[in-house]
Structures are given as C-alpha cells and as structure tokens.
Short mmCIF file of C-alpha atoms in Angstrom, two decimals:
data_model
loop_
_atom_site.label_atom_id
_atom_site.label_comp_id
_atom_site.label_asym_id
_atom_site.label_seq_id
_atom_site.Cartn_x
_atom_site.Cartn_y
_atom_site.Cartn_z
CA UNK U 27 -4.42 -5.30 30.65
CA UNK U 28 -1.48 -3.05 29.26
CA UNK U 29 -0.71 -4.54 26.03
CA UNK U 30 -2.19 -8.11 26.42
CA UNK U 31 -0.56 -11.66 26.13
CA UNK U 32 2.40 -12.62 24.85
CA UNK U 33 1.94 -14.13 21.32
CA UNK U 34 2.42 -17.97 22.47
CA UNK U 35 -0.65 -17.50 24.29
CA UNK U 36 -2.81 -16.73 21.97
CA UNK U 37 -3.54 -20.34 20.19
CA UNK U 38 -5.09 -23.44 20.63
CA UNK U 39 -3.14 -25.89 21.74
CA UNK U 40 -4.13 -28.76 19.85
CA UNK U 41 -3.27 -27.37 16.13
CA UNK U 42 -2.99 -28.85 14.37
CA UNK U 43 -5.67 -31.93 15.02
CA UNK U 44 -7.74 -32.93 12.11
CA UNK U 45 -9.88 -36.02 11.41
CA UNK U 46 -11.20 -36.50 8.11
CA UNK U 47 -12.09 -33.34 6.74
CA UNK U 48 -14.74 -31.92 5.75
CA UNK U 49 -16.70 -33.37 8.83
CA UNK U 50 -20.79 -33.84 8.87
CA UNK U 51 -21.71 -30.49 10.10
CA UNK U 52 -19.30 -28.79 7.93
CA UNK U 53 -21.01 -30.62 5.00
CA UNK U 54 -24.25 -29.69 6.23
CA UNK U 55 -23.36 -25.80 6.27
CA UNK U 56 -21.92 -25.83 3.50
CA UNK U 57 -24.72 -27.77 1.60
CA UNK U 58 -27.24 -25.04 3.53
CA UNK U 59 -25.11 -22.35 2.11
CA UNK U 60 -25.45 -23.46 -1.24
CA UNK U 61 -28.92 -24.20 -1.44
CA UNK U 62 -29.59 -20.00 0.12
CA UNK U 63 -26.92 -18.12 -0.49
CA UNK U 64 -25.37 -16.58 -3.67
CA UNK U 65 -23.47 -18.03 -6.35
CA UNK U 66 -21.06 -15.20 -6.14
CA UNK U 67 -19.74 -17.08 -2.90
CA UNK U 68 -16.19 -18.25 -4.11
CA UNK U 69 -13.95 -19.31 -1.24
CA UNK U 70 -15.27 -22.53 -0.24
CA UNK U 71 -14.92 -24.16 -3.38
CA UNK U 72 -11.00 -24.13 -2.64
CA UNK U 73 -11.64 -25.24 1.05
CA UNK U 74 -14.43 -26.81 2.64
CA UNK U 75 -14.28 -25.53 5.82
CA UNK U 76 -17.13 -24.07 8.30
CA UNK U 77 -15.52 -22.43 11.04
CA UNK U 78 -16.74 -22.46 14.66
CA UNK U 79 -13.97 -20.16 16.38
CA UNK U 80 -10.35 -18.59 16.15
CA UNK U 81 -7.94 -18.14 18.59
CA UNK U 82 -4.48 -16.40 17.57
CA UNK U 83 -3.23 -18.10 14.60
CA UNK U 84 -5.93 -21.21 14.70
CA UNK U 85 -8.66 -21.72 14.33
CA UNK U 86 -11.34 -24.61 14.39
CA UNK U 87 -14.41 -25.46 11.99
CA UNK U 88 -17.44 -26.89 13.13
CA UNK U 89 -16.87 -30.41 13.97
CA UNK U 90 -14.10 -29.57 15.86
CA UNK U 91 -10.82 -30.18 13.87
CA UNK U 92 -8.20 -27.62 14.85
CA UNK U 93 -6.14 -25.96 11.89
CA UNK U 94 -3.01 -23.71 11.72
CA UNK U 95 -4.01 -20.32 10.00
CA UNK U 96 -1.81 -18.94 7.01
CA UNK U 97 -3.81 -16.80 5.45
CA UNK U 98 -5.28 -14.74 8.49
CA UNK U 99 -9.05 -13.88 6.54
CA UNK U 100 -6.69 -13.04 3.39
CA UNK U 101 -4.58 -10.47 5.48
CA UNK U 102 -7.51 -9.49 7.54
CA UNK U 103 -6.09 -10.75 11.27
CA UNK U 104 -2.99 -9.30 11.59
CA UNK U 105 -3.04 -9.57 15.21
CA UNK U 106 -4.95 -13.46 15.07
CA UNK U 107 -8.11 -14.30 15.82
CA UNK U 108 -10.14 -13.05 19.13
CA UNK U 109 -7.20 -11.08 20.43
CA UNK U 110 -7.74 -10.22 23.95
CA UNK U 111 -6.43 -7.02 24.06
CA UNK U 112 -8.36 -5.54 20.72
CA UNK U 113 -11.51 -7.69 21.90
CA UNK U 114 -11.45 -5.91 25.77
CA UNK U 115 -11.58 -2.40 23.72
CA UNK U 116 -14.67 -4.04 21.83
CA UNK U 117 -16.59 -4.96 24.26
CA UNK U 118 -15.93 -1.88 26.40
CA UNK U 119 -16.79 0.49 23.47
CA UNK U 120 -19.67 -1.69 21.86
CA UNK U 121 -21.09 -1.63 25.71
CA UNK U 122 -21.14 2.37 24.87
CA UNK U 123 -21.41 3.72 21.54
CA UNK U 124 -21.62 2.03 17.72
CA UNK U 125 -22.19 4.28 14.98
CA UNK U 126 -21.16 7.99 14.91
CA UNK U 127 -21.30 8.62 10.75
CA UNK U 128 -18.44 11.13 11.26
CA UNK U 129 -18.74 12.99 14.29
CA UNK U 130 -15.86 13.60 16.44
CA UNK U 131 -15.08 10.21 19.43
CA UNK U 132 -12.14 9.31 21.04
CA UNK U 133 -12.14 6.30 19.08
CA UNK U 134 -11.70 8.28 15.67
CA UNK U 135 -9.05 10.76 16.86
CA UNK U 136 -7.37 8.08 18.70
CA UNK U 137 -6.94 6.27 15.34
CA UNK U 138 -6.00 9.04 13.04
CA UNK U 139 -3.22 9.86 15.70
CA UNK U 140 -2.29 6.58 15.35
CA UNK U 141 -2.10 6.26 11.76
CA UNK U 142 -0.03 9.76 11.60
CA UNK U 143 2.58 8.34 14.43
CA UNK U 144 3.00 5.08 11.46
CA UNK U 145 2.44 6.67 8.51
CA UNK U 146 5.70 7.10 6.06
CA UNK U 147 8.21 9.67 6.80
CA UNK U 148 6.35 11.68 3.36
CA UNK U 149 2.91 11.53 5.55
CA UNK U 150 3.88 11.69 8.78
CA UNK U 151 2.63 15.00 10.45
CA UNK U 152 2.01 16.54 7.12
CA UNK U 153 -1.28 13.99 6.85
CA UNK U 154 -4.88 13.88 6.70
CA UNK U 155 -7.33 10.61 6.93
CA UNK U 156 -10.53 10.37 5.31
CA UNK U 157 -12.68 7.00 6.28
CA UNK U 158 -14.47 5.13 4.03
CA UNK U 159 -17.16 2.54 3.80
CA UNK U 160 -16.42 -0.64 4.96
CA UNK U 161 -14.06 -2.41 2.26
CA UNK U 162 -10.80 -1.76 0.36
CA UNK U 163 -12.33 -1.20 -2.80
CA UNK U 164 -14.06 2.16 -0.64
CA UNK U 165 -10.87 2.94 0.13
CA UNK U 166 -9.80 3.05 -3.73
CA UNK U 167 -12.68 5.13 -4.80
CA UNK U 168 -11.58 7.42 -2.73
CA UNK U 169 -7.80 7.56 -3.56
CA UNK U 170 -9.62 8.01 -7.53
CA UNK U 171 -11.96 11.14 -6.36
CA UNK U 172 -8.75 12.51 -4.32
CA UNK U 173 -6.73 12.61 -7.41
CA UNK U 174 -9.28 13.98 -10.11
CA UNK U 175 -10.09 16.52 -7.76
CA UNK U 176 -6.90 17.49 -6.96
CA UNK U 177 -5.46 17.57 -10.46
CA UNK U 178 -8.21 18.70 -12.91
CA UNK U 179 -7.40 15.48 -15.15
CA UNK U 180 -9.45 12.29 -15.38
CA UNK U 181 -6.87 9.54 -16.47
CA UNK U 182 -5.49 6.89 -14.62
CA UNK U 183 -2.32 4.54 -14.87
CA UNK U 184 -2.67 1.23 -13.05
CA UNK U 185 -0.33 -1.50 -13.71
CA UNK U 186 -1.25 -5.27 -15.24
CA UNK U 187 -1.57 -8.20 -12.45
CA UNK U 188 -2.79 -5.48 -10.32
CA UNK U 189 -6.37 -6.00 -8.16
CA UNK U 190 -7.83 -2.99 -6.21
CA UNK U 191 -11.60 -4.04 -5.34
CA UNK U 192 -14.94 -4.63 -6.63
CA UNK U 193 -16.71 -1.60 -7.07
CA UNK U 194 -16.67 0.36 -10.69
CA UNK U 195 -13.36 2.50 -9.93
CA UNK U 196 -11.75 -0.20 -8.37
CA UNK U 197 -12.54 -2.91 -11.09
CA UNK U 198 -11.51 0.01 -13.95
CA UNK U 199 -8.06 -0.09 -11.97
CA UNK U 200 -7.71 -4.05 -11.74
CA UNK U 201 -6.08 -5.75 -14.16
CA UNK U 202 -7.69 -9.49 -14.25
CA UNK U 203 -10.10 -8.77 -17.58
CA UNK U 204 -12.23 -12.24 -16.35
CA UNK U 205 -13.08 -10.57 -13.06
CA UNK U 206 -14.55 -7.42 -14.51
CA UNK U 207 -15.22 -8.25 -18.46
CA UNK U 208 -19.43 -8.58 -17.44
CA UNK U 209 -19.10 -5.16 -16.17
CA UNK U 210 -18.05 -2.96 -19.17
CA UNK U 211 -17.85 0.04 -19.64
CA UNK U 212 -15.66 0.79 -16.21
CA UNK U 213 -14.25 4.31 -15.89
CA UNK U 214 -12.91 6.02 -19.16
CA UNK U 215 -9.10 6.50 -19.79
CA UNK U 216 -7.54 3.52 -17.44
CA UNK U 217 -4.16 2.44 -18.58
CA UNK U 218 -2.18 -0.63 -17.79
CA UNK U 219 1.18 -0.35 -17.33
CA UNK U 220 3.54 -3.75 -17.30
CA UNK U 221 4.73 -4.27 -13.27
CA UNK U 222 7.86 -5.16 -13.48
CA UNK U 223 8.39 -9.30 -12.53
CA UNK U 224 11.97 -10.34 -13.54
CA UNK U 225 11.08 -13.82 -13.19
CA UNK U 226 8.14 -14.31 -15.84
CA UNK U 227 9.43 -11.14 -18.25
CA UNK U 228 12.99 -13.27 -18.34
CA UNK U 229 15.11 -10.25 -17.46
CA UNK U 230 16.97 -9.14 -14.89
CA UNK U 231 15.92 -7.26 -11.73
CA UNK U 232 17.34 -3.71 -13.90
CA UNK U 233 15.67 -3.72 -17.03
CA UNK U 234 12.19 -4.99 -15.63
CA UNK U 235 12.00 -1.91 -13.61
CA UNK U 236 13.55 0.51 -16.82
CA UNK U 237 11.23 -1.31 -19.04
CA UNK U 238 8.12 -0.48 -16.59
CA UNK U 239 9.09 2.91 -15.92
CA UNK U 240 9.75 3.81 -19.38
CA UNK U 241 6.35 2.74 -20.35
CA UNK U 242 4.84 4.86 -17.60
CA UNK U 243 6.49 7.44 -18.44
CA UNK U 244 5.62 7.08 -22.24
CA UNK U 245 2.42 7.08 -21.07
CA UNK U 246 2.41 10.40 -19.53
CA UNK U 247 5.06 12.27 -21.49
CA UNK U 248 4.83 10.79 -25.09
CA UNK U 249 2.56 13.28 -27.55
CA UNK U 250 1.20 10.01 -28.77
CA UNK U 251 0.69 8.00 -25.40
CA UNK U 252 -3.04 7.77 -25.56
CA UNK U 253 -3.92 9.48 -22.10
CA UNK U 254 -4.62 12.89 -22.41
CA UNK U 255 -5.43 13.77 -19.42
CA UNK U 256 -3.94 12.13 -16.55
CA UNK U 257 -4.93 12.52 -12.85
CA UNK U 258 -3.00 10.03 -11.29
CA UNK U 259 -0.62 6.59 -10.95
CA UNK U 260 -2.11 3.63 -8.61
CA UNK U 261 0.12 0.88 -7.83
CA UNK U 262 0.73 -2.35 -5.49
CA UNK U 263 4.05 -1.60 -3.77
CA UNK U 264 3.71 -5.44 -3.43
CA UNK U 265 1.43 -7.05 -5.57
CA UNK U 266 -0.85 -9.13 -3.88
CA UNK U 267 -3.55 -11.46 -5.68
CA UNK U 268 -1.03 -11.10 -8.78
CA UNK U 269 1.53 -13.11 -6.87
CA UNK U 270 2.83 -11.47 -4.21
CA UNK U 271 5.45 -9.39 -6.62
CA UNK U 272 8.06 -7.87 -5.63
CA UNK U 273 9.10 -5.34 -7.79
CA UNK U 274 13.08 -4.53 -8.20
CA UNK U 275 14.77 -1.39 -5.94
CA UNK U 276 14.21 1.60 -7.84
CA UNK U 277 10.67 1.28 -9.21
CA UNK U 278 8.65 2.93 -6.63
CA UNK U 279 11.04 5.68 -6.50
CA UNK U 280 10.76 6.17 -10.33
CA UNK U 281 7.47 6.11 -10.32
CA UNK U 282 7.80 9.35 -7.55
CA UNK U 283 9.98 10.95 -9.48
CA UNK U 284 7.69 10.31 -12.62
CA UNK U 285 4.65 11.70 -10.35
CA UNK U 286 6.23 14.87 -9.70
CA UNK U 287 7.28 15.57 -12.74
CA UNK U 288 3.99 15.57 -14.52
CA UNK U 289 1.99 16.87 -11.45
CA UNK U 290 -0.16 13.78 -11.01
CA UNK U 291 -0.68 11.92 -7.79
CA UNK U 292 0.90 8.66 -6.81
CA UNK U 293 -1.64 6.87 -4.65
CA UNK U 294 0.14 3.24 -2.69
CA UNK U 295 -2.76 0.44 -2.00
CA UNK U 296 -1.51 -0.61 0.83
CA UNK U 297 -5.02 -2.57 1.49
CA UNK U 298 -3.32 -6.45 1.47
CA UNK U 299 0.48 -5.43 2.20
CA UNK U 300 0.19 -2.57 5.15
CA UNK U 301 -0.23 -2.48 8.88
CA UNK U 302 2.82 -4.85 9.56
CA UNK U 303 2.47 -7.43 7.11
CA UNK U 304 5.38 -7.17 5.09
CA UNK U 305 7.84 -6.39 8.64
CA UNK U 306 7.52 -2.76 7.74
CA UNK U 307 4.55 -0.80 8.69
CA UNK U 308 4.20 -0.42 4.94
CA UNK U 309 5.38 -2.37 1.95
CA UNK U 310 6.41 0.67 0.59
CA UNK U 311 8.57 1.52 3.80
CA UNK U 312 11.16 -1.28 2.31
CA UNK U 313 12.00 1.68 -0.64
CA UNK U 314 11.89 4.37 1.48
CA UNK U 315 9.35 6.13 -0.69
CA UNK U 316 6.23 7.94 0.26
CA UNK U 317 3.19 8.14 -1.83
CA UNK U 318 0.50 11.29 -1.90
CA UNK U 319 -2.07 9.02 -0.93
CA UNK U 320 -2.35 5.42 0.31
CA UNK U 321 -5.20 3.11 1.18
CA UNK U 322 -5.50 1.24 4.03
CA UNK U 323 -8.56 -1.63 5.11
CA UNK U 324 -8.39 -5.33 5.79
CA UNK U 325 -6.17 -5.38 8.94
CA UNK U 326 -7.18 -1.96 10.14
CA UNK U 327 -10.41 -3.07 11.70
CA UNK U 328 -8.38 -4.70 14.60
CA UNK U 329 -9.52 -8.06 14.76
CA UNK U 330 -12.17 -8.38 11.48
CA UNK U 331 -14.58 -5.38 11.56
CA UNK U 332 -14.94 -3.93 8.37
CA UNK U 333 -13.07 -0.04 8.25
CA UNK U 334 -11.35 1.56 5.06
CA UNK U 335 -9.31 4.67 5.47
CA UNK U 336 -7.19 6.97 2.62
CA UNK U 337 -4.41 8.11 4.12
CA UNK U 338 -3.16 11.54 1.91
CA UNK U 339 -0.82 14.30 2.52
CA UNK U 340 -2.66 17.66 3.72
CA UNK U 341 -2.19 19.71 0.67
CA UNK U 342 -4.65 17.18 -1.01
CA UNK U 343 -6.93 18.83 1.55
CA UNK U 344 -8.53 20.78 -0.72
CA UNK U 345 -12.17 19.25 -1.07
CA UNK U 346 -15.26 20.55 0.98
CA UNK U 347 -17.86 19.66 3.50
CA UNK U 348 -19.54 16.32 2.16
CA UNK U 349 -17.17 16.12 -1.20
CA UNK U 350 -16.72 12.62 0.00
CA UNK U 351 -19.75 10.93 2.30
CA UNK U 352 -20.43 7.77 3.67
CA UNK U 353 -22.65 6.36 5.83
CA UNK U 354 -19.64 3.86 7.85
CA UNK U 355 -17.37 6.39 7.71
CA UNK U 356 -17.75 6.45 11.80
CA UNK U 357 -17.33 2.75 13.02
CA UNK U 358 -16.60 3.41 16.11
CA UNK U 359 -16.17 -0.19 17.09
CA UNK U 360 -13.73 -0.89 13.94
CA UNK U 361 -11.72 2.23 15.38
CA UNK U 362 -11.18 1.48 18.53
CA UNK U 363 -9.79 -2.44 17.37
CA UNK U 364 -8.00 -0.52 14.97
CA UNK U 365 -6.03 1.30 17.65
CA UNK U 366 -5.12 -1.87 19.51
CA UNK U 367 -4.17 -3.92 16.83
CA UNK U 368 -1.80 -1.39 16.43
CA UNK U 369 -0.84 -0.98 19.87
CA UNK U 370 -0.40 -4.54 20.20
CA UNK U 371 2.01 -4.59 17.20
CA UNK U 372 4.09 -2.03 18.42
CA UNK U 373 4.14 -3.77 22.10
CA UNK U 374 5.14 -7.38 21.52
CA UNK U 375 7.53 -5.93 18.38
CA UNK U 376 5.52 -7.77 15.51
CA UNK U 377 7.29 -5.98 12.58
CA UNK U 378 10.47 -8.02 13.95
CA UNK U 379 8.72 -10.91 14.47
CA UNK U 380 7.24 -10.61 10.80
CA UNK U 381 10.80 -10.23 8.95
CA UNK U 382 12.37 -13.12 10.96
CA UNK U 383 9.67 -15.36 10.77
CA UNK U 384 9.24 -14.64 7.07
CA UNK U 385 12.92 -15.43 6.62
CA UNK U 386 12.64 -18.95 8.33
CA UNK U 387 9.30 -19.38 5.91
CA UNK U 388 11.34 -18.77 3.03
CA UNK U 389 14.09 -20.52 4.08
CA UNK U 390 12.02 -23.35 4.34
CA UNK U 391 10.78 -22.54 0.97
CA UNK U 392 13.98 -22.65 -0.46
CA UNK U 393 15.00 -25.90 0.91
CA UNK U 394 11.75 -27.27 -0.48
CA UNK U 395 12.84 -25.68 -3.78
CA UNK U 396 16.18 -27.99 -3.66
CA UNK U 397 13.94 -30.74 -4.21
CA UNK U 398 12.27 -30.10 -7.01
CA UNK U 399 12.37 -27.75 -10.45
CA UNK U 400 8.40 -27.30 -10.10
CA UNK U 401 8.62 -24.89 -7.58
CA UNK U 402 10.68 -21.93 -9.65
CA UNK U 403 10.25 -19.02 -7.28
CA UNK U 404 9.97 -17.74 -3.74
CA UNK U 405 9.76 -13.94 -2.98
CA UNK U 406 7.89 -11.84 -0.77
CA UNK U 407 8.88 -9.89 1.96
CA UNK U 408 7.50 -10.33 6.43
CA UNK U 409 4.76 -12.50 6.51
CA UNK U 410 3.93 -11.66 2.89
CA UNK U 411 5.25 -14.35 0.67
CA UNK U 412 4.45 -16.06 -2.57
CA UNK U 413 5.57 -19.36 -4.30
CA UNK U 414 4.90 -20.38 -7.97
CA UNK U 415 4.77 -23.27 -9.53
CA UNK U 416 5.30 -24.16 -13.00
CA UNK U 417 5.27 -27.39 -14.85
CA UNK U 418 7.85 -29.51 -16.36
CA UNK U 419 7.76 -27.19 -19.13
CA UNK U 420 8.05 -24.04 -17.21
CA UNK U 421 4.67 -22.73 -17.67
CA UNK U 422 2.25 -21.95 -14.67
CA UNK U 423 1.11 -24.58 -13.35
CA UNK U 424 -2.19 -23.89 -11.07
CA UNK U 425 -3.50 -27.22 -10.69
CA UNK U 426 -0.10 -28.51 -8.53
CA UNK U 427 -1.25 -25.26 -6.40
CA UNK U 428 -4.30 -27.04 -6.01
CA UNK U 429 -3.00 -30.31 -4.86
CA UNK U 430 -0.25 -28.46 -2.45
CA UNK U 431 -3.81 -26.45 -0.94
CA UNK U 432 -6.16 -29.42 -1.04
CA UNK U 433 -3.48 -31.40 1.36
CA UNK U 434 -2.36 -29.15 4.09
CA UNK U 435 -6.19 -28.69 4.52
CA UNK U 436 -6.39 -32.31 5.17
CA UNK U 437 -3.33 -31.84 7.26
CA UNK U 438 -4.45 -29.25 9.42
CA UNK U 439 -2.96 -26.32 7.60
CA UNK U 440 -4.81 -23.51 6.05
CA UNK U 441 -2.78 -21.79 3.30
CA UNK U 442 -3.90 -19.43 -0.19
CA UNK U 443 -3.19 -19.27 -3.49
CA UNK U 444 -2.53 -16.04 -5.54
CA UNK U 445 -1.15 -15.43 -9.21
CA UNK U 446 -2.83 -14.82 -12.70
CA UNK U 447 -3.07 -18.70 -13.32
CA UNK U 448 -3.62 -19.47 -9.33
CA UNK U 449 0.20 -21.01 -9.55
CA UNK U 450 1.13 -18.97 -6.70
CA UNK U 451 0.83 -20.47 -2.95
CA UNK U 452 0.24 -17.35 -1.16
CA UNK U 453 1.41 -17.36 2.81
CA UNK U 454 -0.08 -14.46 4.71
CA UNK U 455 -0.44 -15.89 8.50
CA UNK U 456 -1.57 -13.51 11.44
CA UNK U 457 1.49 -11.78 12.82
CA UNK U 458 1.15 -13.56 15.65
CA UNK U 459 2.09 -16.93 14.31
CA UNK U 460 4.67 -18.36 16.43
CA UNK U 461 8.07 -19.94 15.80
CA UNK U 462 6.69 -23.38 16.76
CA UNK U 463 3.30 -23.28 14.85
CA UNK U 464 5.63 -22.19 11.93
CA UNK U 465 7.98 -25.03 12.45
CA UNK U 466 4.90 -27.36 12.38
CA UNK U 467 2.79 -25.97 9.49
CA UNK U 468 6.39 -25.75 7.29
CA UNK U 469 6.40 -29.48 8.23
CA UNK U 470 3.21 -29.85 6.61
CA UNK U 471 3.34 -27.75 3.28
CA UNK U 472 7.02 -29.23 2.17
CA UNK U 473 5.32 -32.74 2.96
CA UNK U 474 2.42 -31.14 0.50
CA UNK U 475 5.40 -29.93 -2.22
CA UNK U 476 6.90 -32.92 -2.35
CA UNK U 477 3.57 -35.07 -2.26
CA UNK U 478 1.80 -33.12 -5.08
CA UNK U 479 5.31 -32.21 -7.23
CA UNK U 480 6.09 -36.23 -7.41
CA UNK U 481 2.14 -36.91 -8.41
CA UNK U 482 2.67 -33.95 -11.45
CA UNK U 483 5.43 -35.48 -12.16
CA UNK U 484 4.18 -39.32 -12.30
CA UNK U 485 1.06 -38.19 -14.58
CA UNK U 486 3.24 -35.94 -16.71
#
C-alpha cells in the first residue's frame, strides 16, 4: 500500500441511514455511563449517540444507524475514521514497539522530519520539536515554559473568546471565565486582549484589527499597561470554540511585528486549526506569518491516538536535559499515525480538497443565509467553518443552534456548535469528506436552518 485508497473509498455506503434515534442500546450505554462515569462528561448531553465504528467520514452508533461525520472527534480525524493506510502503520508498529518515553525510533525522527518539511517558511529547517503528554492543553504548557524561559519575564497576553486547554496554564490563557472561575487563582499576570471580530464589535474588517493591536500593544509598551513583565503573546490564528473567527489581514502580522519589538515570543495554537484543516497546513499559513512557537495535537495522532507536540524555532533551544519531561512524550504508536496522516494528506492533495470543499460548504451556507435574517454570518476558512445565529433582535441566539444540531442528528448528520453563547454551528468534517457526502449532509443542515429558523420565528 503506497499511499492508500482514494478518499471515496473510505465510507460507508449507507450514510446516511437512521431510524429513530437514540436506539435501545444507545439508551442503555448511555444510561450505564451515567450511572458510573463522571459528571464532568459533557458531550452527550448535545447528542445521544453511542458509537460502534467509523469508517472515513461516517460513522455508526450502536444500533446500527449510519451518520455523516462533520465534526471529525472535534478536529481529531483529519484523515476519517479507521484509515487504512495510518491503521497498516499501527498495527505493524504496535506488533513491535509502544512506549519509548523519549528515546530515539524511527517513528519519532520520522515525524519531526515530517513536521520540519510542513512547518511555516519561519520554522522550516530552522526548527526544533519537543513532545508532550497526550493533549493540547500539554502542548500549551509547554509553549508557556518555552517563553518564560526564554525571555526572563513571567506575563502573558492571550486574547478574549480564546480556549487553549484544561490544565492550570492553559485555563489562565482561556478566556471563557465559566469554564475556569472554580479554579482560581490560575497563573499570575494573564491579560486578555479583544480578538478582533468585525461582525459582533460593529466595525469594519480595519479598525477591528487597529483596535486589537493597539490594545496589545498598550499592553506591552504603555508605562501604565498593567503587565510588567511580559514573556510572551498566545493567540488562535483562527479561533476555534470562540466561533471559528477569522480575524482581518494584517493582525497576525502586527502582532509579529509587536513580538519583535518588545522581545517576547509569539506562540500560534494551532491545536484545532493545523494539520490541513483550514486548506493550509496551518491557519496561520493564510497570512503568511510565522510564529516562534506553535502547538500542535488533535489531528497529529493520525487517526485518534492521543500526541501533543510544540513546534519552536531552534534559537528557543536553549533549555537543558529534562527542563521539560513527560512520561508520553514517546508514543510511538501516535508517531507513526502521525506520519501517515500526513503522508496521506500530501498524496490524495487534501489541502485542495479542503479549500474547495469548504467553498461549496459555504456556498451552501450562503444560499441558506438568503432565506432567512437568523443566520447573520458565515466565515471560516478549508474545512474550518462557523455559522451564527442570532435572533430576531440580533442577539445570539444559542437555542436555534440547538434545534439546527438536535435535527441533522435525527437526520443522519453529525455537526458542532462553537461560540461564547453556543450560537455558532461549527463544521469541521474529516478531510476526507467527499463531494457527494457533502452534497447530501448540506441537504440535510439547510433542511435543519430552515426547519428550526421558521419554529424561532413562529414562537417569537
């Protein structure tokens, strides 16, 4: 197998085929689940699903009903579900070897290679790769040591609609105050910049991204801008659980130039938007700009295993021996599907596929859009896309999100949400989606818009 199937091979053929949904052993599973597991489980209260097995960009729950996939594990599956060619290096290298911590395999070197030959013209060649443990939120903690180290300081600018991960550094850097308010004190010195989002700061594409700037750089240049001593700037170059914004030409630039002009690093999580998903390699590949460090997680582990990474320039470089430690640093598994994944992107031209098939989603979008004044905006960029919803009033409206969700799921179609009121329908398929699955799941959510749109308006 060179570079596996083509991508219309991948699927089931039946998706999507739903009866009525849940079914009795998804019920049961989910009632066992929440008699023994933890209350901190969160996704199945939006959908009620069980699943049984994935192929591609479907996947099936456990009575059976077959459902097109739009949100890929939340940007986990890049290259779908059970990919043959990232599964054959599995199985082959689970067969062999597991867990290395971090001494030297094929399967590591392989994959830092790999990540130098994609890495942003800034990076590439000039780059070093330090693994994590096994989630994003690792990969942030890192990105946090990397600059305090590097720079002496201790502050941090993060920007507001902005999530990072679950772990102390990571929270300190989110901006959703719910999600972390039981957990105070986080890290000292965190400041939240605004993010610029012409559509719900009512200005135009210009000033959002002069009006965030300037703030940053108030921040770090003002006598009186409250952080005295700043390490670094971490930033979305697409904001993902915030909404899937897309901030203006010019801001990531700025906030380079703003970097280097106050010697603190600029660190890109690329955790939700990199390794294809926006058509790029990186979001951040769109404005040309490279950062001094960038996280990586989600889709690097191939086809689901858990692997982090922090991608930095080599003049970073400068901690020791066991300055940063973990015990998954060395999954060899995760590495080898890693490698693939990426492999098989490169081989059946994925990035392509991503910005044409994104246009045709958005197209779609906008069409839908014609029909109704509740849905206000569609942006995004690949197979990273975002629509929000407001209500008759223009205000986010989360609980038309809800409807939209709740009836492609009983349609067959598996789609997100996203945005600080959950008014955002968030479309993040595998890569591998097809024209024709696309076609049919489209079908399914503008049948959804216009279903839950007409019943928000009726009980308005």
């Amino acid at each position: 197998m060179t570079a596996g199937p083509p991508i219309d091979e991948l699927h089931f053929e039946d998706a999507p085929n739903v009866d009525s949904v849940p079914g009795p052993k998804t019920r049961s599973l989910l009632e066992k689940q929440e008699e023994i597991d933890s209350n901190a489980v969160a996704y199945p209260g939006d959908i009620p699903i069980a699943f049984e097995d994935g192929k591609g960009a479907t996947v099936r729950d456990a009575d059976g009903n077959t459902y097109i996939d739009l949100f890929a594990g939340i940007g986990v599956l890049n290259v779908g579900h059970a990919n043959p060619y990232v599964l054959e290096a599995v199985h082959e290298q689970a067969d062999k070897f597991v867990h290395t911590v971090d001494f030297p395999t094929e399967a590591r070197l392989e994959l830092i290679e790999k990540l130098d030959e994609i890495a942003p013209d800034g990076l590439q060649g000039n780059q070093k790769v330090v693994f994590g443990g096994p989630t994003g939120s690792d990969a942030i903690e890192a990105s946090i040591k990397l600059s305090k180290y590097n720079t002496g300081g201790d502050g941090l600018i993060a920007f507001r609609g902005a999530y990072h991960g679950a772990t102390t550094g990571a929270m300190s850097v989110t901006g959703n105050k719910e999600f972390k308010g039981h957990y105070t004190p986080l890290l000292s010195d965190v400041v939240h910049a605004p993010y610029p989002h012409p559509f719900r700061q009512d200005k135009t594409p210009e000033a959002a991204v002069d009006h965030a700037l300037a703030e940053v750089q108030a921040i770090l240049e003002d006598p009186y801008g409250g952080l005295a001593n700043p390490a670094g700037i971490i930033v979305e170059p697409i904001q993902g659980e915030g909404g899937i914004v897309t901030p203006p030409e010019g801001f990531l630039q700025g906030l380079r130039d703003l970097a280097d002009d106050n010697d603190v690093t600029l660190v890109f999580d690329e955790i939700q938007s990199g390794l294809g998903r926006t058509g790029q390699w990186w979001a951040s590949d769109w404005a040309g700009v490279a950062p001094d460090a960038m996280t990586s997680a989600k889709a690097l582990g191939g086809t689901g295993f858990p692997l982090s990474a922090t991608m930095y320039h080599e003049d970073l470089d400068t901690w020791g021996s066991g300055d940063h430690a973990g015990t998954y640093r060395g999954h060899v598994v995760g590495m080898r599907a890693g490698t693939r994944a990426i492999e098989y992107i490169q081989e059946h031209d994925l990035l392509a596929h991503a910005r044409d098939l994104g246009e045709y989603i958005q197209d779609r979008l906008r069409e839908a859009a014609d029909d109704t004044d509740r849905l206000a905006e569609i942006r995004g960029k690949g197979l990273f896309i975002g629509a929000e919803f407001v209500d008759e009033d223009g205000k986010q409206d989360g609980d038309v999100v809800d409807e939209i969700q709740q009836y492609c799921f009983e349609h067959g179609v598996l789609v997100w949400t996203a945005g600080r009121h959950g008014n955002v329908l968030r479309f993040l398929p595998p890569l591998v989606l097809t024209h024709e699955l696309a076609e049919t799941a489209l079908d399914v959510v503008v049948d959804a818009i216009e279903h839950a749109t007409e019943e928000a308006k009726q009980t308005a």
